[in-house]
Short mmCIF file of C-alpha atoms in Angstrom, two decimals:
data_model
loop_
_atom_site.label_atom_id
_atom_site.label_comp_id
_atom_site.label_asym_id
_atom_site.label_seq_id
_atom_site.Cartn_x
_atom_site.Cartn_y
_atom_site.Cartn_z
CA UNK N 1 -21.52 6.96 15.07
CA UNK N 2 -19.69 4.62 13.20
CA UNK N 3 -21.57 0.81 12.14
CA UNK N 4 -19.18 -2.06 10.88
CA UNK N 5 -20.35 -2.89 7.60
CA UNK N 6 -21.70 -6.00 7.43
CA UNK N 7 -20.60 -8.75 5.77
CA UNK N 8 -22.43 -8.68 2.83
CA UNK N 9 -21.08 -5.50 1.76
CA UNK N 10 -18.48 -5.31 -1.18
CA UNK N 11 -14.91 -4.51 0.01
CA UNK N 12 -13.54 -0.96 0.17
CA UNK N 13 -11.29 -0.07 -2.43
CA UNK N 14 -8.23 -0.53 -0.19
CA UNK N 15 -9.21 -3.66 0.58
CA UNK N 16 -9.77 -4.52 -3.21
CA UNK N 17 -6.34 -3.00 -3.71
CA UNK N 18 -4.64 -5.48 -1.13
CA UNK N 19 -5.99 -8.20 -2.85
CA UNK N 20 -5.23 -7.60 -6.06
CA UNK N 21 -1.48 -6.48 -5.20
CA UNK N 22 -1.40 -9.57 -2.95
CA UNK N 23 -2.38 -12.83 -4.23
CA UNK N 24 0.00 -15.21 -4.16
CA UNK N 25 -0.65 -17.93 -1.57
CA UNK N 26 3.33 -16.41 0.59
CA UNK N 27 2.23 -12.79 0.28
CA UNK N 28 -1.27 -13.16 1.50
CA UNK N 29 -0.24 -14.95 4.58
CA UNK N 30 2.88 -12.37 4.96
CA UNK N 31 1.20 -9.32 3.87
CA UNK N 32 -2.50 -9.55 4.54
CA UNK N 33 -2.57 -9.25 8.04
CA UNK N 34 -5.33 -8.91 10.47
CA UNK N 35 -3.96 -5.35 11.14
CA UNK N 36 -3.48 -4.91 7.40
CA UNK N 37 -7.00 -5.57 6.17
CA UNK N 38 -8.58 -3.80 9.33
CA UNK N 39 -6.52 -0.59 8.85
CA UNK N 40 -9.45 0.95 6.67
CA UNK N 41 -12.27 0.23 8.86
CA UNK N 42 -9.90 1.05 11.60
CA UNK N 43 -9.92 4.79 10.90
CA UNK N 44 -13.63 4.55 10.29
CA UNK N 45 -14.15 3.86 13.51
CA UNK N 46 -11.31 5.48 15.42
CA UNK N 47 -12.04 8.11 18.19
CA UNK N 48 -10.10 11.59 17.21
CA UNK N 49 -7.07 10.92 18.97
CA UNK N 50 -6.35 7.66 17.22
CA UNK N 51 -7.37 9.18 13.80
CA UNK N 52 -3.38 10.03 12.81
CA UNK N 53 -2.48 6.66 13.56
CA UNK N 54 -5.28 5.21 12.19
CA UNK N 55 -4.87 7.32 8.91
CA UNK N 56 -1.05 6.42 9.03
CA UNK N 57 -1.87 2.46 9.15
CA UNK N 58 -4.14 2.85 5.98
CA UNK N 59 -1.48 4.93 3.92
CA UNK N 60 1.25 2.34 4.86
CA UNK N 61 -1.30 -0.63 3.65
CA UNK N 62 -2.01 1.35 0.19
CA UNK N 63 1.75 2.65 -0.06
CA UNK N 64 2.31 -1.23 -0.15
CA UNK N 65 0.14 -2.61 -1.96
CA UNK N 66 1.40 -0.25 -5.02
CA UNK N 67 4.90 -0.92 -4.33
CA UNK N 68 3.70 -4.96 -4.72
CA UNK N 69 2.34 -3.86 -8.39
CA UNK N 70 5.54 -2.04 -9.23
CA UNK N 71 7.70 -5.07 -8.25
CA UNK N 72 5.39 -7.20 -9.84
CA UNK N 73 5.69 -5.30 -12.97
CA UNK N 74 9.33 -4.79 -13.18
CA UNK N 75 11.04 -6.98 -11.16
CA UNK N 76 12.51 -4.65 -9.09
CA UNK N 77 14.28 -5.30 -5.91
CA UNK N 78 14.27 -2.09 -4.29
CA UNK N 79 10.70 -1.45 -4.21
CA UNK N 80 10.53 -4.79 -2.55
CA UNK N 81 13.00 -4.15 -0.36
CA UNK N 82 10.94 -0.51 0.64
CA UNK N 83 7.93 -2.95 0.61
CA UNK N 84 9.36 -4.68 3.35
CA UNK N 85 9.77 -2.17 5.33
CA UNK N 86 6.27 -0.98 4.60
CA UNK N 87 5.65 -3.92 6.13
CA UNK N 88 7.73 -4.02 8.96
CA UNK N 89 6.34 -0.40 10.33
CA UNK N 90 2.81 -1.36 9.97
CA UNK N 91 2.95 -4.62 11.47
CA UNK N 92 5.26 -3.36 14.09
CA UNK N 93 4.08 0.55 15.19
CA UNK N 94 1.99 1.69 18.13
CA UNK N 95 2.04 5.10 17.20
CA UNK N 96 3.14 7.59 14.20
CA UNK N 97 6.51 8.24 15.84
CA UNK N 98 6.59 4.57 15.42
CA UNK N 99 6.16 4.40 11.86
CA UNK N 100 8.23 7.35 11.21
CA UNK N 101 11.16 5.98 12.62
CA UNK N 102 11.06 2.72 11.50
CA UNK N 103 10.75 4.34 7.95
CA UNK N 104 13.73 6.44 9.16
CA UNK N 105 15.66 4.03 9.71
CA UNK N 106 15.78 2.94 6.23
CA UNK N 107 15.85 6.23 4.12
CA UNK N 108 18.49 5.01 2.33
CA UNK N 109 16.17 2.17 0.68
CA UNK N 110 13.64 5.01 -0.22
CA UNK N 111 16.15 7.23 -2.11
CA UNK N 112 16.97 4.54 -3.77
CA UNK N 113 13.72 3.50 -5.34
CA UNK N 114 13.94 5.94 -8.49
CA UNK N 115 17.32 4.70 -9.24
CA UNK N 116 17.69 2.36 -12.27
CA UNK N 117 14.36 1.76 -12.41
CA UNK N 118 12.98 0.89 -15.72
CA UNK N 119 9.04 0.80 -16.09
CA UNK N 120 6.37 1.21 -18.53
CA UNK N 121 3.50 4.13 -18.34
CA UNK N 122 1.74 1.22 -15.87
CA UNK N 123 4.34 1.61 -13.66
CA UNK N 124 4.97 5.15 -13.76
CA UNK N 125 1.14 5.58 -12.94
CA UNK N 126 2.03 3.64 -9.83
CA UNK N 127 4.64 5.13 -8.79
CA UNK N 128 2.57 8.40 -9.24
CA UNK N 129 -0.26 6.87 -7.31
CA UNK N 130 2.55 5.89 -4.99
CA UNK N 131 3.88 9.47 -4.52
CA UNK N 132 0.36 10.57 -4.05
CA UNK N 133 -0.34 8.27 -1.39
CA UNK N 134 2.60 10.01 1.14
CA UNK N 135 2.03 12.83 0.23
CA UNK N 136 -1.70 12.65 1.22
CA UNK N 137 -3.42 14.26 3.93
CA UNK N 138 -6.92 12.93 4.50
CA UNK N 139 -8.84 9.74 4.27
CA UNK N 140 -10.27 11.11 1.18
CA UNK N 141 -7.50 11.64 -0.66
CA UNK N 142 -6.30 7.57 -0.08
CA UNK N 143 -9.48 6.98 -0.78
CA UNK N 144 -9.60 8.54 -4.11
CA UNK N 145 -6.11 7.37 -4.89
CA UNK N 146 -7.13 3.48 -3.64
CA UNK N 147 -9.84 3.54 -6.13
CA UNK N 148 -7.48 4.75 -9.17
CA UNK N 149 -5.18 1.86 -7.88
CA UNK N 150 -7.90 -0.27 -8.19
CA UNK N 151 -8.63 0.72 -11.49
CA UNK N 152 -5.57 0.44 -12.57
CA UNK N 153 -4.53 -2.90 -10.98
CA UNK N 154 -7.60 -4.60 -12.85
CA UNK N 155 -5.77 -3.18 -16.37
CA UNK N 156 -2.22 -4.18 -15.26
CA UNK N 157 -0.11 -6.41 -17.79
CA UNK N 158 1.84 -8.74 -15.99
CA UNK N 159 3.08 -10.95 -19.00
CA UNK N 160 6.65 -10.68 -20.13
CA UNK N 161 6.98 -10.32 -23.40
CA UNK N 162 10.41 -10.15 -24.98
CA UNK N 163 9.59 -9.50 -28.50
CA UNK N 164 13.12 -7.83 -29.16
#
């Protein structure tokens, strides 16, 4: 049966990965949501027929949280823009039919986020870890990919240096 951890515990490594993605004062209050941060423990403690959902929630929190790096690191719109609507279906969805078709809605956005995107290997990693995390297909697998992004977010060069 599943325990909360208690508080004295360290944080998972999706929750690590939220708050290193997230830290500006706007995007923690926008993106760090109760339902957000809970996701993880969520799925820990969900009874089988909330699992999916559950596991859904948890990939939507990761998927954004590597999208926030990638923006971060590039400036790029349109993984801000499929940020947002990250957002939007995990703040919004009751169910995985939910999330799908809010997600559906905006295809468009997600074809687009290849296009003219310029990014160094640190952001090709993340958009690997990114592609990873949808196509994933158990806990263990975000897991494993949350604690790469972790790894890699603590390594990530930010600074924008135009020594041309």
């Amino acid at each position: 049966m599943f325990r909360p951890r208690p508080a004295y515990f360290p944080m998972t490594p999706y929750e690590q990965l939220l708050h290193l993605a997230f830290t500006a004062p706007n995007d923690v209050k926008y993106y760090l949501t109760p339902v957000a941060l809970r996701a993880y423990d969520e799925l820990q403690a969900a009874p089988p027929a909330q699992r999916p959902f559950c596991f859904e929630q948890v990939r939507l929190g990761l998927a954004m949280s590597l999208l926030k790096l990638v923006s971060e690191l590039g400036d790029h719109d349109e993984s801000r823009q499929v940020l947002d609507v990250l957002h939007r279906a995990l703040s919004e969805a009751r169910s995985p039919e939910d999330i799908d078709r809010i997600i559906g809605r905006e295809a468009r956005l997600f074809d687009r986020l290849y296009e003219n995107l310029y990014v160094n290997e640190q952001g090709e990693e993340l958009l690997n870890l990114f592609s990873r995390t949808l196509d994933a297909d158990a806990p263990e697998l975000l897991e494993e990919i949350a604690l790469e992004g972790v790894d890699l977010a603590r390594t990530l060069d930010f600074s924008t240096d135009e020594e041309d």
